[in-house]
């Protein structure tokens, strides 16, 4: 029987004796139980949920009270009313809900799968490739166990990151991605309360400002049909260009084999995976990163501009709240930094202030309808270069008369595509720019 590589441990930290059939049977049974829930994808999502839930249980996950639910529903209703004159896009809210931290994880997990599976599959594949070809036949089932171990390692780390994020996010759309179910506006009262205490501002003002941001996100992602697929495919294209650091994977495997306790799934959480992924320094990778950063900045810049316009003169602390949220989104919190270290992807809109200034210039020179008409097609949106001179972009001689009367509430427009599916221009041409 082959030796257990790297001293994989039984409960208590002692490696099993390869010559003791009872110990080997106990070890393999426990390990099989630990890894059996990996599912069909590259991430052990059951383990991720378990680690995240355990982390939240230790930190505390306050229940949502009836008062919280009523306050959230009222805040979202009022926010939608305030946004009406500030946006040409109609309400996108079909359901208003208050979530606790565990509910945020559960309700957003489907989108996290789309974001993380492409990255995790690269790591799991690289782990399998570490086994020399001449040794694969000898290892037999141990080879597949190495790949499964990769999914469990990633699941444990991802569960930790999601648990940390769940303790910080204020709403379903707080980090700028369409994480929740379509048409569902959701706030996390416990986190809003804690954030308001840190700002030393009244909870009802902070709640209403968060509701304005959530309602604005819903208007965008509900009534711009191509936007959800555009943002998610930008993330996937970026992930496709990430390189795997083989030395870091070897170190992670060695650490895992020495520390993982098959009776304690949370032991996967303690294995550090930072540094495994590094971006490709290639033109394609740089282009995909620029596309993602521009998309995130345009979404967040529009939300910031529209929300501050809607709240101006209504919320006493609107200037302070606006500045606090811009800093928060531009810097990213500890949980976002953990996620960035894990998957090699930052979700911060680096050019948020420039994007907000661009939307403000468009409002001044083209009006609300002309500004929001640019969401009619991705080719109409400002590019990264346009951020440098927002006034020139706003005053450019484009004929938007056919789009200014676009009915955002009606079905139609460019269809939302799945991540990875190539975009189609309205004229079905492959070259050229429709902004002529």
Coordinates of C-alpha atoms in Angstrom, one line a residue:
X1 CA 0.0 0.0 0.0
X2 CA 1.5 3.4 -0.9
X3 CA 2.5 5.8 1.9
X4 CA 0.0 8.6 2.8
X5 CA 1.6 11.7 1.2
X6 CA 2.7 14.6 3.4
X7 CA 1.5 12.9 6.7
X8 CA -2.3 13.4 6.2
X9 CA -3.6 13.3 9.8
X10 CA -6.3 11.4 11.7
X11 CA -8.3 13.2 14.4
X12 CA -5.8 14.6 16.9
X13 CA -3.2 15.3 14.3
X14 CA -1.6 11.9 14.2
X15 CA -0.9 10.4 10.7
X16 CA -2.5 7.0 10.0
X17 CA -0.2 4.0 10.0
X18 CA -0.2 2.5 6.5
X19 CA 0.4 -0.9 8.0
X20 CA -2.6 -0.7 10.3
X21 CA -5.7 -1.7 8.3
X22 CA -8.1 -0.4 11.0
X23 CA -6.5 3.0 11.0
X24 CA -6.4 3.2 7.2
X25 CA -10.1 2.2 7.0
X26 CA -11.1 4.8 9.6
X27 CA -9.0 7.5 7.8
X28 CA -10.4 6.7 4.4
X29 CA -14.0 6.5 5.7
X30 CA -13.7 9.9 7.4
X31 CA -12.0 11.5 4.4
X32 CA -14.6 10.1 2.0
X33 CA -17.4 11.6 4.2
X34 CA -15.6 14.9 4.3
X35 CA -15.2 15.1 0.5
X36 CA -18.4 13.4 -0.6
X37 CA -20.4 16.6 -0.8
X38 CA -18.3 18.2 -3.4
X39 CA -21.0 18.1 -6.1
X40 CA -20.4 18.2 -9.8
X41 CA -18.4 21.5 -9.9
X42 CA -14.9 22.4 -8.8
X43 CA -16.0 23.9 -5.5
X44 CA -17.3 22.0 -2.5
X45 CA -20.2 24.4 -2.0
X46 CA -21.8 22.4 0.8
X47 CA -18.5 22.8 2.8
X48 CA -18.5 26.5 1.9
X49 CA -22.0 27.0 3.3
X50 CA -21.1 25.0 6.4
X51 CA -18.0 27.1 7.1
X52 CA -19.8 30.4 6.5
X53 CA -22.7 29.4 8.7
X54 CA -20.3 28.3 11.5
X55 CA -18.4 31.6 11.3
X56 CA -21.6 33.6 11.4
X57 CA -22.9 31.5 14.4
X58 CA -19.7 32.3 16.3
X59 CA -19.8 36.0 15.5
X60 CA -23.6 36.3 15.9
X61 CA -26.4 36.6 13.3
X62 CA -29.2 38.7 14.8
X63 CA -32.7 37.7 13.7
X64 CA -34.7 40.1 11.6
X65 CA -37.5 41.5 13.8
X66 CA -41.0 42.5 12.5
X67 CA -40.0 46.1 13.1
X68 CA -36.9 45.6 10.9
X69 CA -39.1 44.1 8.1
X70 CA -41.5 47.0 8.2
X71 CA -38.8 49.6 8.4
X72 CA -37.0 48.0 5.3
X73 CA -40.2 47.8 3.3
X74 CA -41.0 51.4 4.1
X75 CA -37.5 52.6 3.3
X76 CA -37.5 50.8 -0.1
X77 CA -41.0 52.2 -0.9
X78 CA -39.9 55.8 -0.1
X79 CA -36.6 55.3 -1.9
X80 CA -38.4 54.3 -5.1
X81 CA -40.6 57.4 -4.9
X82 CA -37.6 59.7 -4.5
X83 CA -35.9 58.0 -7.5
X84 CA -38.8 58.6 -9.9
X85 CA -37.8 62.1 -10.9
X86 CA -34.1 61.4 -10.8
X87 CA -34.1 58.4 -13.3
X88 CA -35.6 57.6 -16.6
X89 CA -35.6 53.9 -15.7
X90 CA -38.7 52.8 -13.8
X91 CA -38.8 50.9 -10.6
X92 CA -37.2 47.5 -10.7
X93 CA -38.4 46.3 -7.3
X94 CA -40.9 43.4 -7.3
X95 CA -40.2 42.2 -3.8
X96 CA -38.8 44.1 -0.7
X97 CA -37.2 41.9 2.0
X98 CA -35.0 42.1 5.0
X99 CA -32.3 39.4 5.3
X100 CA -30.2 38.2 8.2
X101 CA -26.6 37.4 7.3
X102 CA -27.2 33.7 6.6
X103 CA -30.0 34.6 4.3
X104 CA -27.7 36.9 2.3
X105 CA -25.3 34.0 1.7
X106 CA -28.1 31.5 0.8
X107 CA -29.9 33.9 -1.6
X108 CA -26.7 35.0 -3.4
X109 CA -25.0 31.6 -3.7
X110 CA -26.1 30.9 -7.3
X111 CA -24.3 34.0 -8.5
X112 CA -21.2 33.2 -6.4
X113 CA -21.1 29.9 -8.2
X114 CA -20.9 31.6 -11.6
X115 CA -18.2 33.9 -10.3
X116 CA -16.0 31.4 -8.5
X117 CA -16.3 28.1 -10.4
X118 CA -14.2 29.2 -13.4
X119 CA -11.4 30.3 -11.1
X120 CA -11.6 27.2 -8.9
X121 CA -11.6 24.8 -11.9
X122 CA -8.2 26.2 -12.8
X123 CA -6.8 25.5 -9.3
X124 CA -8.3 22.0 -9.2
X125 CA -7.0 21.1 -12.6
X126 CA -3.5 22.3 -11.6
X127 CA -3.6 20.2 -8.5
X128 CA -4.3 17.1 -10.6
X129 CA -1.5 18.0 -13.0
X130 CA 1.0 18.0 -10.1
X131 CA 0.9 14.2 -10.0
X132 CA 3.6 12.9 -12.4
X133 CA 2.1 10.9 -15.3
X134 CA 4.1 7.8 -14.3
X135 CA 2.6 7.9 -10.8
X136 CA -1.0 8.4 -11.7
X137 CA -1.8 4.7 -12.4
X138 CA -0.1 3.7 -9.2
X139 CA -2.0 6.2 -7.1
X140 CA -5.4 5.1 -8.6
X141 CA -8.2 6.6 -6.5
X142 CA -5.7 8.8 -4.6
X143 CA -5.4 10.9 -7.8
X144 CA -9.1 11.8 -7.9
X145 CA -8.9 12.5 -4.2
X146 CA -6.3 15.2 -4.8
X147 CA -8.6 17.0 -7.2
X148 CA -11.5 16.6 -4.7
X149 CA -9.3 17.9 -2.0
X150 CA -8.7 21.0 -4.1
X151 CA -12.5 21.6 -4.3
X152 CA -12.7 21.2 -0.5
X153 CA -9.8 23.5 0.1
X154 CA -11.4 26.2 -2.1
X155 CA -14.8 25.6 -0.5
X156 CA -13.4 26.1 3.0
X157 CA -11.6 29.3 2.1
X158 CA -14.6 30.6 0.1
X159 CA -16.9 29.9 3.0
X160 CA -14.6 32.0 5.2
X161 CA -14.7 34.9 2.7
X162 CA -18.4 34.7 2.3
X163 CA -19.0 34.6 6.0
X164 CA -16.9 37.7 6.4
X165 CA -18.7 39.5 3.6
X166 CA -22.1 38.6 5.0
X167 CA -21.1 40.4 8.2
X168 CA -20.4 43.6 6.3
X169 CA -22.7 43.9 3.3
X170 CA -25.6 46.2 3.7
X171 CA -27.8 45.0 0.8
X172 CA -28.1 42.5 -2.0
X173 CA -26.4 44.9 -4.5
X174 CA -23.9 46.4 -2.1
X175 CA -20.8 45.3 -3.9
X176 CA -22.0 46.4 -7.3
X177 CA -22.9 42.9 -8.7
X178 CA -26.4 41.5 -9.3
X179 CA -26.0 38.9 -6.5
X180 CA -29.7 38.5 -5.4
X181 CA -32.7 37.1 -7.3
X182 CA -33.9 39.4 -10.0
X183 CA -36.4 42.0 -8.8
X184 CA -35.7 41.4 -5.1
X185 CA -34.5 44.4 -3.2
X186 CA -33.0 43.2 0.1
X187 CA -31.4 45.0 3.0
X188 CA -29.4 43.5 5.9
X189 CA -30.7 45.4 9.0
X190 CA -28.1 44.2 11.5
X191 CA -25.2 45.4 9.3
X192 CA -26.9 48.7 8.5
X193 CA -27.3 49.3 12.2
X194 CA -23.6 48.5 12.9
X195 CA -22.5 50.7 10.0
X196 CA -24.7 53.6 11.2
X197 CA -23.2 53.4 14.7
X198 CA -19.7 53.6 13.1
X199 CA -20.7 56.8 11.3
X200 CA -22.5 58.2 14.3
X201 CA -25.6 58.9 12.2
X202 CA -29.3 58.1 12.8
X203 CA -30.1 54.5 11.8
X204 CA -33.2 55.6 9.8
X205 CA -31.1 58.0 7.6
X206 CA -28.5 55.3 6.9
X207 CA -31.2 52.8 6.2
X208 CA -32.9 55.1 3.7
X209 CA -29.7 55.9 2.0
X210 CA -28.9 52.2 1.6
X211 CA -32.4 51.6 0.3
X212 CA -31.9 54.3 -2.3
X213 CA -28.7 52.6 -3.5
X214 CA -30.4 49.2 -3.6
X215 CA -33.4 50.6 -5.4
X216 CA -31.1 52.3 -8.0
X217 CA -29.3 49.0 -8.6
X218 CA -32.6 47.3 -9.1
X219 CA -33.6 49.8 -11.7
X220 CA -30.4 49.3 -13.7
X221 CA -30.3 45.5 -13.6
X222 CA -34.0 45.0 -14.1
X223 CA -34.5 47.4 -17.1
X224 CA -31.1 47.2 -18.9
X225 CA -31.5 43.6 -20.2
X226 CA -27.9 43.1 -21.3
X227 CA -26.2 44.5 -18.1
X228 CA -26.3 41.4 -15.8
X229 CA -24.7 39.2 -18.5
X230 CA -22.2 41.9 -19.4
X231 CA -20.9 42.3 -15.9
X232 CA -20.8 38.6 -15.1
X233 CA -19.2 37.7 -18.4
X234 CA -16.5 40.4 -17.7
X235 CA -15.7 38.6 -14.4
X236 CA -15.6 35.2 -16.2
X237 CA -13.3 36.5 -19.0
X238 CA -11.0 38.0 -16.4
X239 CA -10.9 34.7 -14.5
X240 CA -10.1 32.8 -17.7
X241 CA -6.8 34.7 -18.0
X242 CA -5.6 34.0 -14.4
X243 CA -2.5 32.0 -14.1
X244 CA -2.0 29.3 -11.4
X245 CA 1.1 29.5 -9.2
X246 CA 2.1 25.9 -9.0
X247 CA 4.6 26.4 -6.2
X248 CA 1.9 28.0 -4.1
X249 CA -0.5 25.1 -4.8
X250 CA 2.2 22.6 -3.8
X251 CA 2.7 24.4 -0.5
X252 CA -1.1 24.5 0.1
X253 CA -1.4 20.7 -0.6
X254 CA 1.5 20.0 1.8
X255 CA 0.0 22.1 4.5
X256 CA -3.4 20.5 4.0
X257 CA -2.1 17.0 4.1
X258 CA -0.5 17.8 7.4
X259 CA -3.3 19.7 9.1
X260 CA -6.7 18.6 7.7
X261 CA -8.8 16.7 10.3
X262 CA -11.4 14.6 8.4
X263 CA -13.7 14.9 11.4
X264 CA -13.6 18.7 11.4
X265 CA -14.6 20.2 8.0
X266 CA -13.6 23.7 9.3
X267 CA -10.0 22.6 9.3
X268 CA -10.1 23.3 5.6
X269 CA -10.7 26.9 6.5
X270 CA -7.3 27.2 8.1
X271 CA -5.3 26.4 5.0
X272 CA -4.0 29.6 3.3
X273 CA -4.6 29.8 -0.4
X274 CA -3.4 33.4 -0.9
X275 CA -1.0 33.8 -3.8
X276 CA -2.3 30.8 -5.8
X277 CA -3.7 33.0 -8.5
X278 CA -1.9 35.8 -10.4
X279 CA -3.2 37.8 -13.4
X280 CA -1.7 37.1 -16.8
X281 CA 0.4 40.1 -18.0
X282 CA -1.1 39.7 -21.5
X283 CA -3.0 42.2 -23.7
X284 CA -6.1 40.0 -23.5
X285 CA -6.0 39.9 -19.7
X286 CA -5.4 43.6 -19.4
X287 CA -8.3 44.3 -21.7
X288 CA -10.6 42.0 -19.8
X289 CA -9.6 43.7 -16.5
X290 CA -10.2 47.2 -18.0
X291 CA -13.6 46.1 -19.2
X292 CA -14.5 44.8 -15.8
X293 CA -13.2 47.9 -14.0
X294 CA -15.0 50.2 -16.4
X295 CA -18.3 48.3 -16.0
X296 CA -18.1 48.3 -12.2
X297 CA -17.2 52.0 -12.2
X298 CA -20.1 53.0 -14.6
X299 CA -22.6 51.1 -12.5
X300 CA -21.5 52.5 -9.2
X301 CA -20.9 56.0 -10.6
X302 CA -24.5 56.0 -12.0
X303 CA -25.9 54.8 -8.7
X304 CA -23.9 57.4 -6.6
X305 CA -25.0 60.2 -8.9
X306 CA -28.6 59.3 -9.1
X307 CA -28.9 58.5 -5.4
X308 CA -27.3 61.8 -4.3
X309 CA -29.5 63.7 -6.7
X310 CA -32.6 62.0 -5.4
X311 CA -31.6 62.5 -1.7
X312 CA -30.4 66.1 -2.1
X313 CA -32.5 68.4 0.1
X314 CA -34.3 65.5 1.7
X315 CA -31.7 63.7 3.8
X316 CA -30.0 66.0 6.3
X317 CA -26.7 63.9 6.1
X318 CA -26.8 63.2 2.4
X319 CA -23.4 64.8 1.7
X320 CA -21.7 62.9 4.5
X321 CA -23.4 59.7 3.6
X322 CA -22.4 60.1 -0.1
X323 CA -18.8 60.6 0.8
X324 CA -18.7 57.7 3.2
X325 CA -20.1 55.3 0.7
X326 CA -17.8 56.5 -2.1
X327 CA -14.8 55.9 0.2
X328 CA -16.2 52.6 1.3
X329 CA -16.7 51.3 -2.3
X330 CA -13.4 52.7 -3.6
X331 CA -11.4 51.2 -0.7
X332 CA -13.2 47.9 -0.1
X333 CA -13.6 46.4 3.3
X334 CA -11.5 43.6 4.9
X335 CA -13.9 40.9 3.6
X336 CA -13.5 42.2 0.0
X337 CA -9.8 42.1 0.4
X338 CA -10.0 38.5 1.6
X339 CA -12.0 37.6 -1.4
X340 CA -9.5 39.4 -3.7
X341 CA -6.7 37.5 -2.2
X342 CA -8.5 34.2 -2.6
X343 CA -9.6 34.4 -6.3
X344 CA -7.2 37.1 -7.6
X345 CA -10.1 39.5 -8.4
X346 CA -10.9 42.8 -6.9
X347 CA -14.5 44.0 -7.1
X348 CA -13.7 47.6 -6.4
X349 CA -14.7 50.3 -8.9
X350 CA -11.3 52.1 -9.0
X351 CA -12.6 55.0 -11.1
X352 CA -15.8 55.6 -9.2
X353 CA -15.4 59.4 -8.7
X354 CA -14.5 59.9 -12.4
X355 CA -17.5 57.8 -13.4
X356 CA -19.9 59.8 -11.1
X357 CA -18.5 63.1 -12.6
X358 CA -19.2 61.7 -16.1
X359 CA -22.8 60.9 -15.3
X360 CA -23.2 64.3 -13.7
X361 CA -21.9 66.0 -16.9
X362 CA -24.3 63.9 -19.0
X363 CA -27.2 65.0 -16.8
X364 CA -26.2 68.6 -17.2
X365 CA -25.8 68.5 -21.0
X366 CA -28.3 65.9 -22.1
X367 CA -30.8 65.7 -19.3
X368 CA -32.0 62.7 -17.4
X369 CA -33.5 60.9 -20.4
X370 CA -30.5 61.5 -22.6
X371 CA -28.2 60.3 -19.8
X372 CA -30.0 57.1 -19.1
X373 CA -30.5 56.4 -22.9
X374 CA -26.9 55.4 -23.0
X375 CA -27.8 52.2 -21.1
X376 CA -29.7 51.2 -24.3
X377 CA -26.7 49.3 -25.6
X378 CA -23.2 48.6 -24.3
X379 CA -21.6 50.2 -27.3
X380 CA -23.1 53.5 -26.3
X381 CA -21.6 53.6 -22.9
X382 CA -18.5 55.7 -22.1
X383 CA -15.2 53.9 -22.5
X384 CA -12.3 54.0 -20.1
X385 CA -10.7 56.8 -22.2
X386 CA -13.8 59.0 -21.9
X387 CA -13.4 59.3 -18.2
X388 CA -10.6 61.8 -18.7
X389 CA -12.9 64.5 -20.3
X390 CA -16.5 63.9 -19.2
X391 CA -17.7 67.3 -20.6
X392 CA -16.3 66.5 -24.0
X393 CA -18.0 63.1 -24.0
X394 CA -21.3 64.6 -22.8
X395 CA -21.2 67.2 -25.6
X396 CA -20.2 64.8 -28.4
X397 CA -22.4 65.0 -31.5
X398 CA -24.3 61.8 -31.3
X399 CA -27.8 61.4 -32.5
X400 CA -29.6 59.8 -29.5
X401 CA -33.1 60.9 -30.6
X402 CA -34.2 57.4 -31.2
X403 CA -32.9 56.2 -27.8
X404 CA -34.2 59.2 -25.7
X405 CA -37.7 57.9 -26.2
X406 CA -36.7 54.4 -25.4
X407 CA -39.3 52.7 -23.1
X408 CA -37.2 51.1 -20.4
X409 CA -40.3 49.5 -18.9
X410 CA -41.2 47.6 -22.1
X411 CA -39.8 44.2 -23.0
X412 CA -37.3 44.1 -25.8
X413 CA -33.9 45.6 -26.3
X414 CA -30.7 43.6 -26.4
X415 CA -31.3 40.2 -24.7
X416 CA -29.3 39.3 -21.7
X417 CA -26.7 36.8 -22.6
X418 CA -25.1 34.1 -20.5
X419 CA -21.6 34.6 -19.2
X420 CA -19.1 33.7 -22.0
X421 CA -21.6 34.2 -24.8
X422 CA -20.3 36.7 -27.4
X423 CA -22.1 40.0 -27.5
X424 CA -24.2 40.8 -30.6
X425 CA -24.5 44.3 -32.0
X426 CA -27.9 45.5 -33.2
X427 CA -26.8 45.4 -36.9
X428 CA -25.2 41.9 -36.5
X429 CA -21.9 43.2 -37.8
X430 CA -18.6 42.0 -36.3
X431 CA -16.6 45.1 -36.8
X432 CA -17.1 48.8 -36.5
X433 CA -18.5 51.0 -33.8
X434 CA -22.2 51.8 -33.6
X435 CA -21.5 55.2 -32.0
X436 CA -20.7 56.8 -35.3

